[in-house]
mmCIF file of C-alpha atoms in Angstrom:
data_model
loop_
_atom_site.group_PDB
_atom_site.id
_atom_site.type_symbol
_atom_site.label_atom_id
_atom_site.label_comp_id
_atom_site.label_asym_id
_atom_site.label_seq_id
_atom_site.Cartn_x
_atom_site.Cartn_y
_atom_site.Cartn_z
ATOM 1 C CA MET U 19 -12.768 -46.892 7.783
ATOM 2 C CA GLN U 20 -14.879 -50.005 8.088
ATOM 3 C CA LYS U 21 -13.268 -50.631 11.479
ATOM 4 C CA PHE U 22 -14.065 -47.049 12.458
ATOM 5 C CA ILE U 23 -17.716 -47.309 11.486
ATOM 6 C CA PHE U 24 -18.473 -50.703 12.960
ATOM 7 C CA ARG U 25 -16.008 -51.177 15.801
ATOM 8 C CA ARG U 26 -15.527 -47.672 17.148
ATOM 9 C CA SER U 27 -18.788 -45.949 16.331
ATOM 10 C CA GLY U 28 -20.293 -47.033 19.661
ATOM 11 C CA PHE U 29 -17.508 -45.191 21.464
ATOM 12 C CA TRP U 30 -18.005 -41.991 19.451
ATOM 13 C CA LEU U 31 -21.775 -42.154 19.821
ATOM 14 C CA ALA U 32 -21.300 -42.563 23.577
ATOM 15 C CA ILE U 33 -19.060 -39.469 23.548
ATOM 16 C CA PHE U 34 -21.781 -37.558 21.693
ATOM 17 C CA SER U 35 -24.368 -38.701 24.264
ATOM 18 C CA ALA U 36 -22.062 -37.635 27.085
ATOM 19 C CA PHE U 37 -21.763 -34.162 25.553
ATOM 20 C CA ALA U 38 -25.557 -34.052 25.225
ATOM 21 C CA LEU U 39 -25.875 -34.896 28.922
ATOM 22 C CA PHE U 40 -23.260 -32.255 29.765
ATOM 23 C CA GLY U 41 -24.894 -29.616 27.566
ATOM 24 C CA PHE U 42 -28.370 -30.166 28.993
ATOM 25 C CA TRP U 43 -27.284 -30.811 32.578
ATOM 26 C CA ARG U 44 -27.896 -27.308 33.922
ATOM 27 C CA SER U 45 -31.135 -26.636 32.072
ATOM 28 C CA TYR U 46 -32.777 -30.050 32.265
ATOM 29 C CA PHE U 47 -31.174 -33.134 33.815
ATOM 30 C CA SER U 48 -30.054 -31.512 37.088
ATOM 31 C CA VAL U 49 -33.454 -29.871 37.632
ATOM 32 C CA LEU U 50 -35.883 -32.545 36.452
ATOM 33 C CA GLU U 51 -38.317 -31.797 39.263
ATOM 34 C CA LYS U 52 -38.359 -28.024 38.757
ATOM 35 C CA GLY U 53 -40.958 -26.574 36.464
ATOM 36 C CA HIS U 54 -40.537 -28.572 33.258
ATOM 37 C CA ASP U 55 -43.717 -29.069 31.278
ATOM 38 C CA PHE U 56 -45.008 -32.063 29.320
ATOM 39 C CA PHE U 57 -43.374 -30.989 26.050
ATOM 40 C CA GLN U 58 -39.915 -30.660 27.605
ATOM 41 C CA HIS U 59 -40.148 -34.040 29.332
ATOM 42 C CA PHE U 60 -41.610 -35.746 26.256
ATOM 43 C CA HIS U 61 -38.762 -34.435 24.114
ATOM 44 C CA GLY U 62 -36.062 -35.035 26.723
ATOM 45 C CA ILE U 63 -37.123 -38.630 27.342
ATOM 46 C CA SER U 64 -37.637 -39.552 23.684
ATOM 47 C CA MET U 65 -34.339 -37.956 22.606
ATOM 48 C CA SER U 66 -32.490 -39.724 25.438
ATOM 49 C CA ILE U 67 -33.977 -43.062 24.359
ATOM 50 C CA TRP U 68 -32.921 -42.384 20.763
ATOM 51 C CA CYS U 69 -29.326 -41.620 21.806
ATOM 52 C CA LEU U 70 -29.211 -44.788 23.918
ATOM 53 C CA MET U 71 -30.567 -46.749 20.985
ATOM 54 C CA LEU U 72 -27.842 -45.413 18.672
ATOM 55 C CA VAL U 73 -25.113 -46.421 21.113
ATOM 56 C CA SER U 74 -26.700 -49.823 21.738
ATOM 57 C CA GLN U 75 -27.065 -50.569 18.036
ATOM 58 C CA ALA U 76 -23.407 -49.800 17.368
ATOM 59 C CA LEU U 77 -22.296 -51.989 20.280
ATOM 60 C CA LEU U 78 -24.557 -54.834 19.172
ATOM 61 C CA ILE U 79 -22.859 -54.814 15.774
ATOM 62 C CA ARG U 80 -19.422 -54.707 17.377
ATOM 63 C CA TYR U 81 -20.186 -57.765 19.505
ATOM 64 C CA LYS U 82 -21.903 -59.563 16.623
ATOM 65 C CA LYS U 83 -25.376 -59.562 18.167
ATOM 66 C CA ASN U 84 -26.901 -59.137 14.735
ATOM 67 C CA GLN U 85 -30.308 -60.613 15.504
ATOM 68 C CA ILE U 86 -30.847 -58.309 18.490
ATOM 69 C CA HIS U 87 -29.604 -55.421 16.326
ATOM 70 C CA ARG U 88 -32.299 -56.221 13.756
ATOM 71 C CA TYR U 89 -35.025 -56.398 16.420
ATOM 72 C CA MET U 90 -33.938 -53.058 17.848
ATOM 73 C CA GLY U 91 -33.803 -51.621 14.324
ATOM 74 C CA ARG U 92 -37.452 -52.547 13.896
ATOM 75 C CA ALA U 93 -38.200 -50.889 17.225
ATOM 76 C CA SER U 94 -36.728 -47.690 15.785
ATOM 77 C CA PHE U 95 -39.757 -47.553 13.463
ATOM 78 C CA ILE U 96 -41.683 -46.654 16.620
ATOM 79 C CA VAL U 97 -39.053 -44.776 18.617
ATOM 80 C CA PHE U 98 -37.882 -42.524 15.801
ATOM 81 C CA PRO U 99 -41.348 -41.161 14.836
ATOM 82 C CA ILE U 100 -42.110 -40.527 18.516
ATOM 83 C CA MET U 101 -38.824 -38.637 18.881
ATOM 84 C CA ILE U 102 -39.577 -36.623 15.738
ATOM 85 C CA LEU U 103 -43.093 -35.844 16.976
ATOM 86 C CA SER U 104 -41.627 -34.642 20.276
ATOM 87 C CA THR U 105 -39.218 -32.383 18.370
ATOM 88 C CA PHE U 106 -41.949 -30.779 16.291
ATOM 89 C CA LEU U 107 -44.051 -30.338 19.427
ATOM 90 C CA ILE U 108 -41.248 -28.679 21.402
ATOM 91 C CA THR U 109 -40.525 -26.443 18.401
ATOM 92 C CA HIS U 110 -44.164 -25.364 18.253
ATOM 93 C CA HIS U 111 -44.369 -24.962 22.024
ATOM 94 C CA SER U 112 -41.137 -22.924 22.229
ATOM 95 C CA LEU U 113 -42.199 -20.461 19.543
ATOM 96 C CA SER U 114 -45.958 -20.322 20.119
ATOM 97 C CA ASP U 115 -45.767 -17.051 22.081
ATOM 98 C CA THR U 116 -43.508 -15.302 19.565
ATOM 99 C CA ASN U 117 -44.406 -13.066 16.654
ATOM 100 C CA SER U 118 -44.444 -15.351 13.596
ATOM 101 C CA SER U 119 -43.364 -12.406 11.406
ATOM 102 C CA ASP U 120 -40.431 -11.420 13.612
ATOM 103 C CA MET U 121 -37.062 -12.013 11.962
ATOM 104 C CA ARG U 122 -35.605 -13.824 14.950
ATOM 105 C CA SER U 123 -38.677 -16.046 15.254
ATOM 106 C CA LEU U 124 -38.430 -16.967 11.585
ATOM 107 C CA TYR U 125 -34.744 -17.783 12.070
ATOM 108 C CA GLN U 126 -35.487 -19.896 15.162
ATOM 109 C CA LEU U 127 -38.164 -21.844 13.305
ATOM 110 C CA ALA U 128 -35.755 -22.625 10.455
ATOM 111 C CA LEU U 129 -33.126 -23.668 13.009
ATOM 112 C CA MET U 130 -35.386 -26.099 14.856
ATOM 113 C CA PHE U 131 -37.829 -27.278 12.175
ATOM 114 C CA ASN U 132 -35.290 -27.793 9.403
ATOM 115 C CA ALA U 133 -32.892 -29.641 11.719
ATOM 116 C CA THR U 134 -35.694 -32.139 12.212
ATOM 117 C CA VAL U 135 -36.241 -32.415 8.459
ATOM 118 C CA ALA U 136 -32.496 -33.028 7.957
ATOM 119 C CA LEU U 137 -32.565 -35.701 10.662
ATOM 120 C CA ILE U 138 -35.520 -37.405 8.961
ATOM 121 C CA ALA U 139 -33.688 -37.324 5.619
ATOM 122 C CA ILE U 140 -30.525 -38.938 7.008
ATOM 123 C CA TYR U 141 -32.451 -41.578 8.965
ATOM 124 C CA THR U 142 -34.500 -42.365 5.846
ATOM 125 C CA MET U 143 -31.286 -42.878 3.866
ATOM 126 C CA GLY U 144 -30.099 -45.248 6.580
ATOM 127 C CA ILE U 145 -33.293 -47.296 6.499
ATOM 128 C CA TRP U 146 -33.385 -47.272 2.694
ATOM 129 C CA ASN U 147 -29.883 -48.792 2.697
ATOM 130 C CA ARG U 148 -30.451 -51.215 5.577
ATOM 131 C CA LYS U 149 -29.542 -54.181 3.348
ATOM 132 C CA SER U 150 -26.138 -52.602 2.747
ATOM 133 C CA PRO U 151 -24.433 -52.657 6.166
ATOM 134 C CA GLN U 152 -21.654 -50.324 5.041
ATOM 135 C CA LEU U 153 -24.031 -47.575 3.934
ATOM 136 C CA HIS U 154 -26.563 -48.232 6.675
ATOM 137 C CA GLY U 155 -23.942 -47.845 9.388
ATOM 138 C CA ARG U 156 -22.634 -44.596 7.946
ATOM 139 C CA TYR U 157 -26.052 -42.965 7.648
ATOM 140 C CA MET U 158 -27.231 -44.048 11.086
ATOM 141 C CA PHE U 159 -24.021 -42.733 12.632
ATOM 142 C CA CYS U 160 -24.592 -39.419 10.851
ATOM 143 C CA THR U 161 -28.012 -38.898 12.449
ATOM 144 C CA ILE U 162 -26.118 -37.189 15.276
ATOM 145 C CA PHE U 163 -25.044 -34.223 13.135
ATOM 146 C CA PRO U 164 -28.388 -32.366 12.812
ATOM 147 C CA MET U 165 -28.590 -32.592 16.619
ATOM 148 C CA PHE U 166 -25.320 -30.744 17.285
ATOM 149 C CA THR U 167 -26.559 -27.194 17.821
ATOM 150 C CA PRO U 168 -28.868 -27.710 20.820
ATOM 151 C CA ILE U 169 -25.823 -29.163 22.572
ATOM 152 C CA THR U 170 -23.135 -26.761 21.336
ATOM 153 C CA ASP U 171 -25.361 -23.727 21.993
ATOM 154 C CA ARG U 172 -25.761 -24.644 25.646
ATOM 155 C CA ILE U 173 -22.102 -25.467 26.124
ATOM 156 C CA ILE U 174 -21.100 -22.146 24.562
ATOM 157 C CA PHE U 175 -23.577 -20.056 26.560
ATOM 158 C CA ASN U 176 -22.710 -21.835 29.810
ATOM 159 C CA TYR U 177 -18.950 -22.324 29.508
ATOM 160 C CA LEU U 178 -17.569 -20.549 26.420
ATOM 161 C CA LYS U 179 -19.492 -17.265 26.459
ATOM 162 C CA PRO U 180 -16.579 -15.185 25.017
ATOM 163 C CA LEU U 181 -17.334 -16.890 21.671
ATOM 164 C CA VAL U 182 -20.848 -15.427 21.492
ATOM 165 C CA PRO U 183 -19.935 -11.904 20.219
ATOM 166 C CA TYR U 184 -17.930 -13.415 17.339
ATOM 167 C CA ALA U 185 -20.878 -15.341 15.914
ATOM 168 C CA PRO U 186 -22.690 -14.027 12.811
ATOM 169 C CA THR U 187 -25.823 -12.016 13.566
ATOM 170 C CA ILE U 188 -29.425 -11.896 12.390
ATOM 171 C CA ASP U 189 -31.386 -8.785 13.299
ATOM 172 C CA GLY U 190 -28.623 -7.826 15.722
ATOM 173 C CA GLY U 191 -28.697 -11.107 17.630
ATOM 174 C CA PRO U 192 -25.822 -13.630 17.554
ATOM 175 C CA VAL U 193 -26.373 -16.858 15.644
ATOM 176 C CA VAL U 194 -24.474 -19.096 18.052
ATOM 177 C CA PRO U 195 -25.562 -22.293 16.210
ATOM 178 C CA PHE U 196 -23.013 -21.219 13.585
ATOM 179 C CA TYR U 197 -20.347 -22.908 15.708
ATOM 180 C CA GLY U 198 -22.309 -26.161 15.826
ATOM 181 C CA PHE U 199 -22.847 -25.987 12.069
ATOM 182 C CA LEU U 200 -19.136 -25.449 11.498
ATOM 183 C CA LEU U 201 -18.160 -28.339 13.771
ATOM 184 C CA ALA U 202 -20.653 -30.733 12.157
ATOM 185 C CA ASP U 203 -19.607 -29.804 8.620
ATOM 186 C CA LEU U 204 -15.895 -30.141 9.402
ATOM 187 C CA LEU U 205 -16.381 -33.550 11.000
ATOM 188 C CA VAL U 206 -18.387 -34.840 8.036
ATOM 189 C CA ILE U 207 -15.758 -33.515 5.619
ATOM 190 C CA VAL U 208 -13.038 -35.321 7.599
ATOM 191 C CA LEU U 209 -15.111 -38.520 7.532
ATOM 192 C CA ALA U 210 -15.682 -38.170 3.774
ATOM 193 C CA ILE U 211 -11.960 -37.728 3.090
ATOM 194 C CA TRP U 212 -11.044 -40.592 5.409
ATOM 195 C CA ASP U 213 -13.663 -42.851 3.849
ATOM 196 C CA TYR U 214 -12.467 -42.087 0.335
ATOM 197 C CA LYS U 215 -8.822 -42.744 1.194
ATOM 198 C CA LYS U 216 -9.589 -46.012 3.006
ATOM 199 C CA THR U 217 -12.326 -47.500 0.845
ATOM 200 C CA GLY U 218 -12.694 -45.368 -2.278
ATOM 201 C CA ARG U 219 -16.288 -44.565 -1.322
ATOM 202 C CA LYS U 220 -17.535 -41.046 -1.867
ATOM 203 C CA ASP U 221 -21.288 -41.352 -1.467
ATOM 204 C CA ALA U 222 -22.726 -41.513 2.051
ATOM 205 C CA PHE U 223 -20.791 -38.776 3.821
ATOM 206 C CA LEU U 224 -21.006 -36.421 0.834
ATOM 207 C CA ILE U 225 -24.785 -36.909 0.716
ATOM 208 C CA VAL U 226 -24.964 -36.181 4.453
ATOM 209 C CA LEU U 227 -22.795 -33.101 3.937
ATOM 210 C CA GLY U 228 -25.187 -31.917 1.216
ATOM 211 C CA ILE U 229 -28.190 -32.390 3.509
ATOM 212 C CA LEU U 230 -26.447 -30.505 6.321
ATOM 213 C CA MET U 231 -25.381 -27.662 4.036
ATOM 214 C CA LEU U 232 -28.931 -27.206 2.756
ATOM 215 C CA TYR U 233 -30.149 -27.105 6.351
ATOM 216 C CA HIS U 234 -27.470 -24.642 7.468
ATOM 217 C CA ILE U 235 -28.045 -22.356 4.481
ATOM 218 C CA SER U 236 -31.791 -22.396 5.187
ATOM 219 C CA VAL U 237 -31.190 -21.056 8.698
ATOM 220 C CA PHE U 238 -29.330 -18.041 7.323
ATOM 221 C CA THR U 239 -31.705 -17.359 4.427
ATOM 222 C CA PHE U 240 -35.274 -18.591 4.941
ATOM 223 C CA TYR U 241 -36.217 -15.775 7.312
ATOM 224 C CA ARG U 242 -35.922 -13.358 4.373
ATOM 225 C CA PHE U 243 -38.597 -15.037 2.230
ATOM 226 C CA SER U 244 -42.348 -14.594 2.281
ATOM 227 C CA PHE U 245 -43.016 -18.330 1.843
ATOM 228 C CA TRP U 246 -41.268 -18.984 5.163
ATOM 229 C CA GLU U 247 -43.257 -16.277 6.906
ATOM 230 C CA GLY U 248 -46.434 -17.853 5.561
ATOM 231 C CA PHE U 249 -45.332 -21.303 6.709
ATOM 232 C CA SER U 250 -44.414 -19.890 10.131
ATOM 233 C CA LYS U 251 -47.883 -18.395 10.592
ATOM 234 C CA TRP U 252 -49.526 -21.664 9.556
ATOM 235 C CA PHE U 253 -47.300 -23.839 11.756
ATOM 236 C CA LEU U 254 -47.543 -21.696 14.876
ATOM 237 C CA GLN U 255 -51.345 -21.442 14.558
ATOM 238 C CA LEU U 256 -51.770 -25.220 14.586
#
């Protein structure tokens, strides 16, 4: 497992980035000059930089460029907050014209806002454990999992549309992110089992799984509660 995390993680992170490029190709990367606003470009650029940073950091560890890895890790203290800010801004911008009390709007806010909270939580665990390379590497690798659904949604709608009617529904509309949730959870479970069999560890991936499950459950439940409606009104009026 150690070999997987430190020697092969750059490859898997590059695969994830390639899927992100593929998923967003039609709607963003192939039409950069056509009608995108500041919020879309700010988020697209900052998220692309973050993905490149993840791949670079894994490769730096593989090729024993530890000092450069540490410098880039410090740079993440700037890049990561900017990327998070861009995510909150695009969330606000995307939903600003919707009815904050509408069931689908409440669901969409939980989907986008809480994914960002989950990402912050996993990144924070990685930074907290930065003096433990084993744990640090696992948590930083796992920052990709809250970002699955924007990619899987676009791939499904563009190339796998027959899956859409089989997704669970909220207020009559399909919850296509369900497939991204399922994929992320299954992958983390596989990693947790693999890690336990290879090293006896059962902490990092199970904690990530818990964070993801709380996020996924929130998407299917928060829209029913008055506190979320109140938060939605406050957030969208900012």
